[in-house]
XYZ file of C-alpha atoms in Angstrom:
363
model
C -0.125 137.420 10.591
C 2.720 139.408 12.452
C 6.385 138.127 11.787
C 6.545 137.014 15.252
C 3.736 134.667 15.096
C 4.721 133.595 11.703
C 8.251 132.782 13.435
C 6.553 130.970 16.317
C 4.527 128.845 13.845
C 7.210 127.890 11.534
C 10.121 127.558 13.740
C 9.616 123.894 14.550
C 10.130 123.088 11.078
C 13.635 125.152 10.663
C 12.165 128.684 9.922
C 14.991 131.249 10.798
C 15.844 134.608 9.931
C 17.498 134.108 7.146
C 14.707 132.344 5.374
C 12.340 135.386 6.564
C 14.667 137.516 4.425
C 14.335 135.280 1.495
C 10.650 135.456 1.625
C 10.401 139.214 2.247
C 9.544 139.787 -1.333
C 6.691 137.220 -1.425
C 5.476 138.486 1.755
C 5.084 141.820 0.380
C 2.665 140.365 -2.492
C 0.478 138.624 0.186
C 1.779 135.174 -0.286
C 2.026 132.537 2.184
C 5.338 131.027 3.683
C 5.454 127.450 4.228
C 7.422 124.196 4.262
C 6.726 121.140 1.940
C 6.211 117.945 4.034
C 4.984 115.538 1.231
C 4.756 115.656 -2.620
C 2.630 113.347 -4.445
C 1.569 113.454 -8.149
C 1.801 117.172 -8.814
C 0.486 118.178 -5.284
C 2.028 118.906 -2.041
C 1.153 119.109 1.527
C 2.823 122.267 2.915
C 2.929 123.275 6.637
C 2.375 127.061 7.062
C 1.147 129.568 9.946
C -2.487 128.938 8.984
C -1.819 124.860 9.318
C -1.752 122.087 6.713
C -2.485 123.276 3.188
C -2.886 121.108 -0.274
C -1.490 122.991 -2.988
C -0.833 122.286 -6.571
C 2.872 122.719 -7.998
C 1.858 123.448 -11.566
C 3.178 126.904 -11.543
C 6.774 125.615 -10.832
C 8.639 124.433 -13.709
C 7.704 120.803 -14.349
C 10.066 119.825 -17.113
C 13.385 119.692 -15.274
C 13.377 117.064 -12.869
C 15.930 119.274 -10.469
C 13.372 122.100 -10.253
C 10.297 120.430 -9.218
C 8.920 121.152 -5.729
C 10.406 118.240 -3.333
C 10.074 117.485 0.209
C 12.128 119.919 2.385
C 11.270 123.120 0.158
C 10.263 126.459 1.600
C 7.635 127.848 -0.820
C 5.411 130.802 -1.257
C 1.933 129.572 -1.383
C -1.358 131.483 -2.617
C -3.461 132.581 0.369
C -6.389 131.484 -1.161
C -8.173 129.890 -4.326
C -9.362 126.328 -5.284
C -7.010 124.737 -6.193
C -4.306 126.555 -4.273
C -0.911 127.005 -5.983
C 2.718 127.074 -4.971
C 4.078 129.957 -6.841
C 7.790 129.341 -6.356
C 10.412 127.679 -4.054
C 13.078 129.590 -2.032
C 16.886 129.013 -3.197
C 17.760 125.861 -1.524
C 20.645 125.583 0.798
C 21.402 121.935 -0.013
C 19.999 119.397 -2.287
C 20.249 115.430 -2.322
C 20.313 114.520 -5.711
C 20.624 110.840 -7.624
C 20.435 109.964 -11.155
C 17.632 108.350 -12.262
C 17.403 104.875 -14.531
C 16.150 107.045 -17.383
C 18.481 106.764 -20.434
C 18.795 110.660 -20.647
C 20.515 110.282 -17.070
C 18.378 113.082 -15.406
C 19.120 113.844 -11.884
C 16.161 113.152 -9.276
C 16.019 115.463 -6.268
C 15.020 113.534 -3.116
C 15.088 116.261 -0.390
C 16.113 119.955 -0.005
C 17.447 121.957 2.683
C 18.810 119.155 4.612
C 21.773 119.640 7.336
C 22.466 115.999 8.425
C 22.207 112.852 6.010
C 21.671 109.759 8.065
C 22.697 106.802 6.115
C 20.887 103.697 7.925
C 22.653 100.293 7.681
C 21.418 97.152 8.912
C 23.763 95.109 11.205
C 21.419 91.952 10.629
C 22.850 91.354 7.290
C 26.685 91.495 6.040
C 27.888 95.153 5.388
C 28.022 96.343 1.978
C 30.716 98.823 2.427
C 30.733 100.043 -1.400
C 26.809 100.728 -1.129
C 27.762 102.872 2.244
C 30.509 104.692 0.058
C 28.002 105.530 -2.650
C 25.472 106.885 -0.088
C 28.228 108.949 1.574
C 29.346 110.472 -2.035
C 25.744 111.577 -2.702
C 25.465 112.963 0.868
C 28.798 114.932 0.600
C 27.754 116.342 -2.849
C 24.355 117.593 -1.322
C 26.289 120.019 1.223
C 24.644 118.311 4.353
C 26.896 116.357 6.852
C 26.701 112.608 6.513
C 26.369 110.410 9.463
C 26.411 106.494 9.453
C 23.824 104.910 11.687
C 24.327 101.152 12.424
C 20.951 99.914 13.015
C 19.664 96.590 14.919
C 22.767 96.880 16.984
C 21.172 94.405 19.682
C 21.273 91.488 16.883
C 25.224 91.787 17.358
C 25.551 90.800 21.104
C 29.364 90.322 21.056
C 31.175 93.253 21.660
C 34.335 92.367 20.287
C 32.404 91.719 16.682
C 30.255 94.969 17.012
C 33.422 96.758 17.437
C 35.197 95.314 14.524
C 31.998 96.149 12.332
C 32.147 99.809 13.557
C 35.996 99.969 12.918
C 35.251 98.520 9.041
C 32.682 101.397 8.497
C 34.673 104.005 10.134
C 37.958 103.264 7.830
C 35.145 103.314 4.924
C 33.949 106.821 5.888
C 36.578 109.096 7.113
C 35.446 112.032 8.605
C 31.925 110.665 9.251
C 30.523 109.792 12.610
C 29.443 106.334 13.105
C 26.900 105.495 15.628
C 25.421 101.986 16.696
C 21.895 102.142 17.635
C 19.019 99.682 18.579
C 15.574 100.995 18.308
C 14.484 97.676 20.101
C 16.007 98.686 23.374
C 17.003 102.181 23.219
C 20.873 102.015 22.863
C 22.469 105.067 21.124
C 19.126 106.785 20.465
C 20.041 109.506 23.103
C 23.104 110.667 21.070
C 21.393 110.499 17.560
C 18.298 112.463 19.352
C 20.946 115.222 20.158
C 22.322 115.342 16.734
C 19.239 115.645 14.809
C 17.758 118.128 17.090
C 19.662 120.826 15.441
C 18.517 121.071 11.959
C 16.883 118.980 9.333
C 18.068 115.632 8.618
C 16.980 113.146 5.883
C 16.986 109.339 6.477
C 18.403 107.305 3.752
C 19.106 103.450 3.356
C 17.964 100.170 1.649
C 14.522 98.520 2.477
C 15.127 96.499 5.620
C 17.717 98.909 7.065
C 15.309 99.770 9.879
C 14.610 103.573 8.856
C 10.916 103.529 9.736
C 11.569 101.774 13.087
C 14.264 104.404 13.390
C 11.701 107.261 12.533
C 9.422 106.089 15.016
C 11.887 105.984 17.915
C 12.987 109.549 17.085
C 9.350 110.736 16.869
C 8.211 108.959 20.085
C 5.344 107.386 18.356
C 4.378 104.924 15.596
C 3.695 107.092 12.643
C 5.730 104.964 10.264
C 4.348 101.654 9.151
C 6.802 98.995 10.174
C 6.854 95.298 8.549
C 9.560 92.577 9.441
C 12.439 92.124 7.115
C 13.170 88.623 5.613
C 15.494 86.432 7.659
C 17.313 85.320 4.839
C 18.507 88.939 3.416
C 17.121 91.139 5.729
C 15.191 92.990 2.986
C 11.859 94.227 3.766
C 8.742 95.520 1.795
C 8.729 99.392 1.207
C 6.823 100.370 4.064
C 7.673 104.011 3.560
C 6.128 105.045 -0.183
C 6.731 108.870 -0.245
C 9.330 111.192 1.256
C 7.646 112.810 4.527
C 8.675 115.725 6.736
C 8.138 115.501 10.421
C 8.849 117.904 13.402
C 10.631 115.968 16.087
C 9.634 116.252 19.795
C 12.753 117.208 20.972
C 13.709 119.628 18.143
C 14.602 119.437 14.627
C 13.016 118.109 11.537
C 13.407 114.601 9.933
C 12.397 113.744 6.379
C 12.202 109.996 5.776
C 12.498 108.220 2.497
C 11.489 105.379 0.683
C 14.186 102.446 0.727
C 16.389 103.038 -2.174
C 17.219 100.012 -4.509
C 19.244 102.035 -6.675
C 21.618 104.965 -5.718
C 23.146 106.356 -8.716
C 25.522 109.118 -8.690
C 24.682 112.499 -10.322
C 27.600 114.781 -10.831
C 29.179 113.910 -7.556
C 32.795 114.296 -8.225
C 33.476 116.410 -5.107
C 31.259 114.103 -3.218
C 33.474 111.013 -4.459
C 36.494 112.853 -3.346
C 35.267 113.575 0.076
C 34.531 109.864 0.716
C 37.951 108.664 -0.596
C 39.809 111.801 0.908
C 42.856 109.300 1.599
C 43.059 108.550 -1.915
C 43.227 112.032 -2.826
C 45.898 112.952 -0.420
C 48.039 109.913 -1.598
C 47.651 111.252 -5.149
C 49.341 114.651 -4.477
C 52.551 112.607 -4.119
C 52.172 110.836 -7.297
C 54.789 111.536 -10.053
C 52.171 112.740 -12.648
C 49.515 115.411 -11.718
C 46.854 113.411 -13.855
C 47.952 110.241 -12.616
C 44.819 107.610 -12.986
C 46.444 105.188 -10.519
C 46.014 102.363 -12.863
C 49.703 101.516 -13.717
C 51.646 104.869 -14.261
C 55.554 105.074 -12.886
C 55.653 106.935 -9.473
C 51.919 106.366 -8.618
C 51.861 106.797 -4.741
C 48.443 105.570 -4.399
C 49.463 102.149 -6.075
C 52.476 102.174 -3.802
C 50.172 102.390 -0.831
C 48.274 99.593 -2.050
C 51.367 97.519 -2.368
C 52.340 98.465 1.223
C 49.118 97.574 2.679
C 48.502 101.266 3.632
C 45.423 101.262 1.360
C 42.926 98.472 0.623
C 42.594 97.243 -2.908
C 38.913 96.968 -2.428
C 38.803 100.948 -1.343
C 40.782 101.616 -4.634
C 38.430 99.223 -6.897
C 35.445 101.316 -5.010
C 36.988 104.729 -5.729
C 37.504 103.630 -9.371
C 34.091 102.360 -10.107
C 32.348 105.501 -8.529
C 34.568 107.775 -10.335
C 34.191 105.950 -13.767
C 30.391 106.045 -13.157
C 30.039 109.743 -12.344
C 32.052 110.709 -15.682
C 29.626 108.671 -17.692
C 26.750 110.569 -16.011
C 28.420 113.858 -16.417
C 29.745 113.087 -20.227
C 26.024 112.622 -21.179
C 24.893 116.155 -20.221
C 28.263 117.941 -20.800
C 29.903 118.228 -24.314
C 33.278 119.688 -23.051
C 33.741 116.556 -20.618
C 32.715 114.129 -23.363
C 35.521 115.726 -25.571
C 38.084 115.293 -22.679
C 37.068 111.961 -22.305
C 37.604 110.787 -25.664
C 40.602 112.582 -25.786
C 41.822 110.637 -22.687
C 40.613 107.424 -24.119
C 42.424 107.994 -27.428
C 45.418 108.833 -25.543
C 45.588 105.619 -23.244
C 44.636 103.559 -26.363
C 47.768 104.857 -28.350
C 49.884 104.497 -25.060
C 48.750 100.639 -25.077
C 49.342 100.199 -28.593
C 53.005 101.568 -28.416
C 53.551 99.444 -25.323
C 52.297 96.200 -27.080
C 54.444 97.284 -30.337
C 57.322 97.723 -27.989
C 56.961 94.406 -26.346
C 56.743 92.574 -29.741
C 59.901 94.325 -30.699
C 61.662 93.013 -27.657
C 60.341 89.505 -28.213
C 61.586 89.582 -31.720
């Protein structure tokens, strides 16, 4: 097959000149280029210029959960054989990773080579701003551009109330576009279609957030199963059970994911810093460069909370995500563990000295 016909066949799935250059050594070996559209129990569906193929992933390192083949990977596949095998995947441009519930604190890769991370949030229930911040931290860390989509906007008919909700999310997501969309009446879909047409997008959110309905609206047909959410809490059953990659009719690619109950950070320090960029800017004015923003004198962050410039909820959420990320990193990084122990000892000594000084003043 010529390079021109290969490009024509795979371009709807994101193939470009840079991917072609990466694949050139494998092309010389006679391997097929393809993109993984679904992974299921050690096998995957790969779209190639020869059509959709089923391939085994045993050749790719199975013991490191961050190096397994995942939806969105570009891979080199054997041209024949039964079973057919994936030889390798091309270096990932971006990777969306969360921590697993494993006590070993392993990372789980959810999607690869993503340009836009769409965080779907239902307006049918009370906004959980902390969870939005958590999703955004992972999105920024992945290297993708986050986008918050407030779904089911038709359930908030009052314009003033809707504007207030949007403002709350915009404050929570600095530098992130926030869209209101109603798949029911089509409001806002044209803007979203224009955004996702320029690359690969992954759709994230809890069960009941309206992801499958939104995916169907973008695709233009009912390819994803949709079930009603419970009225009491807006939660639905997991209608999407695997990550599926779909080419969109207006251009672009969409990866739909199952509803995520747990969204654990995995070495996402820079992502957390991006979500709370205003705290990072305030911290530059703190008296001490290693200020923890707890009780240190001359802390610009605490001063901003006291003046009302920074919300207390926002600071508490920042502290929570920073602590969680430190624990995850410390379990896999001996140097970080040593630094944390040193920091804990220093704080303990400072606390002990403060208590002794206080007792001395009381006496």
